[in-house]
Structures are given as structure tokens and as C-alpha cells.
């Protein structure tokens, strides 16, 4: 499906949340694809490294992604109706940022729900932030460079109404939430914007995390899980540094 008119008229399906233990057992072939900064991308694509701008400790002031993901995002941006484009909010994350996000959300849920048991707390936290992991066999999706957080924006760079904010940890942030719930306060334009983003991304090979309308994957274990692949492409990645470069050269 490549027609934007069809994208807007096609509902987002309601998918089950990932089976994280099963997902973590999917083998990873590994890839030498480099991480590249999305700020290299030509117009009309836009980049706003949300966590750095929000003051999250150790967040990088750039959105790095695997080269294959970078090229697919450009294809998505070029497929959108005139006057609209992608706003890239986050890509590869340092492990410390993943840990900060997980602990901060977990603490917030515990404060809001005194007495919550540990299993329920874990499940509610993982709904919006995956476990921090640098394991070569089961890395957090954003540590691979294959996971990306995106939204749509207009020609002036202003984000479109998607019904909830990026990283808003509420049920309405589930990708398909606006397909079923009453929309007195969440207009059809937000539902249609989600549909457009969802189907444009899937047309370029991405998969979506059902609990987050903004989160898409290519090449990581989440992608393999939702595409039905026997193995993933991307394991954990690290930014190239001048020290690493010199050590390789010498």
C-alpha cells in the first residue's frame, strides 16, 4: 500500500504487546552498518533530539541510526503528502540514558500507585520503556540503532496533533488507541495523522511497537518479532570515537 489516501483511510490494527522473553531469544546475525547522524539528511526531513533538549543526563545532542534505517526514513519522508515530513526525535541511545528513562518511569509509576507489586510495576514500565540491556544477545532496541522515535510535522516544522505527546505514558499513546476509544477530546485529525505515519513507515519495512505510536523498528529483535523473521540484523552498537579510530588504525 503506497497511496497516502489509502493510508489515512486504513485503520491501525490492534496488535499484542511483544513477548519479551521470546523476543530476546531471537538470534542476531550482526551487522557492520555504521551509525550515521540524521542531521546529515537533506530537507525536508527534520531532527530534534528530544532527550538532549529535555536535559536527560548523558543524552546525545543528535539522532544516530544505522545507515539502512537512515535511508528508509528518507524514503518515508519523500512518500508523504506535500507539506508534511518526518520529525526524528530519538534513535540510538547510550545505555545510561535507557537506564535513566526506565528508572524514572518506574519510580513515577510507584509513586502514583503505592502498593503496586513488583511484577505489575515491571509490566507497566516495560509498556513504554524497555529494560536497559547491553547484552549482545538481547540489547534494548534503542541501543541497536535500529529503533527510531518519529512524528509528523508541517512545512513550518511544527508537530502535528497525534492525540498524545511523544513519550506520554498513557493508554491513549497506544498506536491503535484512537481507532476504538471515544474521540471527543481526541479529534479524527489525530487518528488520521497516526494512520498516515504508521502506514508510511510500514511501507518502507518498519514495524511499530503497539504501545507507542511514535516508536518504529528496523533490523532489531522487535522488528524480527513483528515481521516474523527467524533472526534480527542489528545487535548493540556504539558511536565511533577518535580514540577507537586511532586504536584500530594503530
mmCIF file with all atom_site columns, C-alpha atoms in Angstrom, residues 122-217:
data_model
loop_
_atom_site.group_PDB
_atom_site.id
_atom_site.type_symbol
_atom_site.label_atom_id
_atom_site.label_alt_id
_atom_site.label_comp_id
_atom_site.label_asym_id
_atom_site.label_entity_id
_atom_site.label_seq_id
_atom_site.pdbx_PDB_ins_code
_atom_site.Cartn_x
_atom_site.Cartn_y
_atom_site.Cartn_z
_atom_site.occupancy
_atom_site.B_iso_or_equiv
_atom_site.pdbx_formal_charge
_atom_site.auth_seq_id
_atom_site.auth_comp_id
_atom_site.auth_asym_id
_atom_site.auth_atom_id
_atom_site.pdbx_PDB_model_num
ATOM 1  C CA . UNK A 1 122 ? 7.739   -4.130  35.668 1.00 0.00 ? 122 UNK A CA 1
ATOM 2  C CA . UNK A 1 123 ? 4.950   -4.746  33.153 1.00 0.00 ? 123 UNK A CA 1
ATOM 3  C CA . UNK A 1 124 ? 3.658   -1.175  33.338 1.00 0.00 ? 124 UNK A CA 1
ATOM 4  C CA . UNK A 1 125 ? 7.162   0.254   32.973 1.00 0.00 ? 125 UNK A CA 1
ATOM 5  C CA . UNK A 1 126 ? 8.013   -2.007  30.022 1.00 0.00 ? 126 UNK A CA 1
ATOM 6  C CA . UNK A 1 127 ? 4.847   -0.820  28.309 1.00 0.00 ? 127 UNK A CA 1
ATOM 7  C CA . UNK A 1 128 ? 6.720   2.387   27.454 1.00 0.00 ? 128 UNK A CA 1
ATOM 8  C CA . UNK A 1 129 ? 10.431  1.785   28.229 1.00 0.00 ? 129 UNK A CA 1
ATOM 9  C CA . UNK A 1 130 ? 12.251  -1.466  27.586 1.00 0.00 ? 130 UNK A CA 1
ATOM 10 C CA . UNK A 1 131 ? 14.665  -2.974  30.095 1.00 0.00 ? 131 UNK A CA 1
ATOM 11 C CA . UNK A 1 132 ? 18.150  -1.439  29.941 1.00 0.00 ? 132 UNK A CA 1
ATOM 12 C CA . UNK A 1 133 ? 20.368  -4.104  28.385 1.00 0.00 ? 133 UNK A CA 1
ATOM 13 C CA . UNK A 1 134 ? 23.719  -4.087  26.617 1.00 0.00 ? 134 UNK A CA 1
ATOM 14 C CA . UNK A 1 135 ? 23.662  -7.854  26.173 1.00 0.00 ? 135 UNK A CA 1
ATOM 15 C CA . UNK A 1 136 ? 24.921  -8.937  22.736 1.00 0.00 ? 136 UNK A CA 1
ATOM 16 C CA . UNK A 1 137 ? 22.074  -11.465 22.677 1.00 0.00 ? 137 UNK A CA 1
ATOM 17 C CA . UNK A 1 138 ? 19.220  -9.206  23.866 1.00 0.00 ? 138 UNK A CA 1
ATOM 18 C CA . UNK A 1 139 ? 20.025  -5.478  23.688 1.00 0.00 ? 139 UNK A CA 1
ATOM 19 C CA . UNK A 1 140 ? 17.448  -2.772  24.344 1.00 0.00 ? 140 UNK A CA 1
ATOM 20 C CA . UNK A 1 141 ? 16.021  -1.801  20.925 1.00 0.00 ? 141 UNK A CA 1
ATOM 21 C CA . UNK A 1 142 ? 17.305  1.769   21.023 1.00 0.00 ? 142 UNK A CA 1
ATOM 22 C CA . UNK A 1 143 ? 20.843  0.552   21.795 1.00 0.00 ? 143 UNK A CA 1
ATOM 23 C CA . UNK A 1 144 ? 20.996  -1.142  18.385 1.00 0.00 ? 144 UNK A CA 1
ATOM 24 C CA . UNK A 1 145 ? 20.484  1.920   16.198 1.00 0.00 ? 145 UNK A CA 1
ATOM 25 C CA . UNK A 1 146 ? 17.519  0.140   14.627 1.00 0.00 ? 146 UNK A CA 1
ATOM 26 C CA . UNK A 1 147 ? 14.780  1.738   16.750 1.00 0.00 ? 147 UNK A CA 1
ATOM 27 C CA . UNK A 1 148 ? 13.587  5.256   15.985 1.00 0.00 ? 148 UNK A CA 1
ATOM 28 C CA . UNK A 1 149 ? 11.052  7.638   17.512 1.00 0.00 ? 149 UNK A CA 1
ATOM 29 C CA . UNK A 1 150 ? 9.354   9.873   14.948 1.00 0.00 ? 150 UNK A CA 1
ATOM 30 C CA . UNK A 1 151 ? 6.343   12.068  14.394 1.00 0.00 ? 151 UNK A CA 1
ATOM 31 C CA . UNK A 1 152 ? 4.916   14.164  11.549 1.00 0.00 ? 152 UNK A CA 1
ATOM 32 C CA . UNK A 1 153 ? 5.380   17.894  11.174 1.00 0.00 ? 153 UNK A CA 1
ATOM 33 C CA . UNK A 1 154 ? 4.125   20.545  8.781  1.00 0.00 ? 154 UNK A CA 1
ATOM 34 C CA . UNK A 1 155 ? 6.116   22.708  6.366  1.00 0.00 ? 155 UNK A CA 1
ATOM 35 C CA . UNK A 1 156 ? 6.950   25.120  9.201  1.00 0.00 ? 156 UNK A CA 1
ATOM 36 C CA . UNK A 1 157 ? 8.406   22.327  11.326 1.00 0.00 ? 157 UNK A CA 1
ATOM 37 C CA . UNK A 1 158 ? 5.554   22.232  13.837 1.00 0.00 ? 158 UNK A CA 1
ATOM 38 C CA . UNK A 1 159 ? 4.489   18.752  15.002 1.00 0.00 ? 159 UNK A CA 1
ATOM 39 C CA . UNK A 1 160 ? 1.022   17.598  14.010 1.00 0.00 ? 160 UNK A CA 1
ATOM 40 C CA . UNK A 1 161 ? -1.596  16.625  16.565 1.00 0.00 ? 161 UNK A CA 1
ATOM 41 C CA . UNK A 1 162 ? -1.152  12.902  17.264 1.00 0.00 ? 162 UNK A CA 1
ATOM 42 C CA . UNK A 1 163 ? -3.576  12.704  20.177 1.00 0.00 ? 163 UNK A CA 1
ATOM 43 C CA . UNK A 1 164 ? -0.864  12.470  22.847 1.00 0.00 ? 164 UNK A CA 1
ATOM 44 C CA . UNK A 1 165 ? 2.612   13.880  23.239 1.00 0.00 ? 165 UNK A CA 1
ATOM 45 C CA . UNK A 1 166 ? 5.778   11.942  22.461 1.00 0.00 ? 166 UNK A CA 1
ATOM 46 C CA . UNK A 1 167 ? 6.628   9.706   25.443 1.00 0.00 ? 167 UNK A CA 1
ATOM 47 C CA . UNK A 1 168 ? 3.298   10.338  27.157 1.00 0.00 ? 168 UNK A CA 1
ATOM 48 C CA . UNK A 1 169 ? 2.916   7.142   29.206 1.00 0.00 ? 169 UNK A CA 1
ATOM 49 C CA . UNK A 1 170 ? -0.873  6.763   28.995 1.00 0.00 ? 170 UNK A CA 1
ATOM 50 C CA . UNK A 1 171 ? -3.168  4.218   27.285 1.00 0.00 ? 171 UNK A CA 1
ATOM 51 C CA . UNK A 1 172 ? -4.093  6.757   24.603 1.00 0.00 ? 172 UNK A CA 1
ATOM 52 C CA . UNK A 1 173 ? -0.480  6.582   23.363 1.00 0.00 ? 173 UNK A CA 1
ATOM 53 C CA . UNK A 1 174 ? -1.011  3.043   22.096 1.00 0.00 ? 174 UNK A CA 1
ATOM 54 C CA . UNK A 1 175 ? -0.833  3.193   18.313 1.00 0.00 ? 175 UNK A CA 1
ATOM 55 C CA . UNK A 1 176 ? -4.356  1.865   17.737 1.00 0.00 ? 176 UNK A CA 1
ATOM 56 C CA . UNK A 1 177 ? -5.981  3.628   20.706 1.00 0.00 ? 177 UNK A CA 1
ATOM 57 C CA . UNK A 1 178 ? -7.778  6.236   18.612 1.00 0.00 ? 178 UNK A CA 1
ATOM 58 C CA . UNK A 1 179 ? -9.352  3.554   16.434 1.00 0.00 ? 179 UNK A CA 1
ATOM 59 C CA . UNK A 1 180 ? -11.690 2.465   19.206 1.00 0.00 ? 180 UNK A CA 1
ATOM 60 C CA . UNK A 1 181 ? -11.959 4.978   22.029 1.00 0.00 ? 181 UNK A CA 1
ATOM 61 C CA . UNK A 1 182 ? -14.296 7.958   22.131 1.00 0.00 ? 182 UNK A CA 1
ATOM 62 C CA . UNK A 1 183 ? -12.649 10.917  20.440 1.00 0.00 ? 183 UNK A CA 1
ATOM 63 C CA . UNK A 1 184 ? -14.479 13.845  21.991 1.00 0.00 ? 184 UNK A CA 1
ATOM 64 C CA . UNK A 1 185 ? -11.127 15.267  23.094 1.00 0.00 ? 185 UNK A CA 1
ATOM 65 C CA . UNK A 1 186 ? -9.013  13.435  20.518 1.00 0.00 ? 186 UNK A CA 1
ATOM 66 C CA . UNK A 1 187 ? -10.244 14.532  17.086 1.00 0.00 ? 187 UNK A CA 1
ATOM 67 C CA . UNK A 1 188 ? -10.264 12.437  13.950 1.00 0.00 ? 188 UNK A CA 1
ATOM 68 C CA . UNK A 1 189 ? -7.367  14.513  12.617 1.00 0.00 ? 189 UNK A CA 1
ATOM 69 C CA . UNK A 1 190 ? -5.120  12.967  15.291 1.00 0.00 ? 190 UNK A CA 1
ATOM 70 C CA . UNK A 1 191 ? -6.320  9.484   14.353 1.00 0.00 ? 191 UNK A CA 1
ATOM 71 C CA . UNK A 1 192 ? -5.693  10.206  10.665 1.00 0.00 ? 192 UNK A CA 1
ATOM 72 C CA . UNK A 1 193 ? -2.226  11.590  11.413 1.00 0.00 ? 193 UNK A CA 1
ATOM 73 C CA . UNK A 1 194 ? -1.355  8.397   13.269 1.00 0.00 ? 194 UNK A CA 1
ATOM 74 C CA . UNK A 1 195 ? -2.623  6.301   10.377 1.00 0.00 ? 195 UNK A CA 1
ATOM 75 C CA . UNK A 1 196 ? -0.547  8.287   7.900  1.00 0.00 ? 196 UNK A CA 1
ATOM 76 C CA . UNK A 1 197 ? 2.639   7.920   9.953  1.00 0.00 ? 197 UNK A CA 1
ATOM 77 C CA . UNK A 1 198 ? 2.014   4.244   10.700 1.00 0.00 ? 198 UNK A CA 1
ATOM 78 C CA . UNK A 1 199 ? 1.350   3.117   7.138  1.00 0.00 ? 199 UNK A CA 1
ATOM 79 C CA . UNK A 1 200 ? 4.080   5.311   5.613  1.00 0.00 ? 200 UNK A CA 1
ATOM 80 C CA . UNK A 1 201 ? 6.626   3.726   7.949  1.00 0.00 ? 201 UNK A CA 1
ATOM 81 C CA . UNK A 1 202 ? 5.385   0.180   7.356  1.00 0.00 ? 202 UNK A CA 1
ATOM 82 C CA . UNK A 1 203 ? 5.548   0.745   3.590  1.00 0.00 ? 203 UNK A CA 1
ATOM 83 C CA . UNK A 1 204 ? 9.333   1.123   3.987  1.00 0.00 ? 204 UNK A CA 1
ATOM 84 C CA . UNK A 1 205 ? 9.763   -2.066  6.007  1.00 0.00 ? 205 UNK A CA 1
ATOM 85 C CA . UNK A 1 206 ? 9.463   -0.755  9.561  1.00 0.00 ? 206 UNK A CA 1
ATOM 86 C CA . UNK A 1 207 ? 7.397   -2.327  12.329 1.00 0.00 ? 207 UNK A CA 1
ATOM 87 C CA . UNK A 1 208 ? 5.632   -0.474  15.147 1.00 0.00 ? 208 UNK A CA 1
ATOM 88 C CA . UNK A 1 209 ? 5.677   -1.069  18.897 1.00 0.00 ? 209 UNK A CA 1
ATOM 89 C CA . UNK A 1 210 ? 1.939   -1.284  19.665 1.00 0.00 ? 210 UNK A CA 1
ATOM 90 C CA . UNK A 1 211 ? 2.119   0.699   22.921 1.00 0.00 ? 211 UNK A CA 1
ATOM 91 C CA . UNK A 1 212 ? 3.810   3.734   21.303 1.00 0.00 ? 212 UNK A CA 1
ATOM 92 C CA . UNK A 1 213 ? 2.540   5.445   18.155 1.00 0.00 ? 213 UNK A CA 1
ATOM 93 C CA . UNK A 1 214 ? 5.958   7.106   17.725 1.00 0.00 ? 214 UNK A CA 1
ATOM 94 C CA . UNK A 1 215 ? 8.227   4.033   18.029 1.00 0.00 ? 215 UNK A CA 1
ATOM 95 C CA . UNK A 1 216 ? 9.292   2.070   14.937 1.00 0.00 ? 216 UNK A CA 1
ATOM 96 C CA . UNK A 1 217 ? 11.926  -0.599  14.344 1.00 0.00 ? 217 UNK A CA 1
#
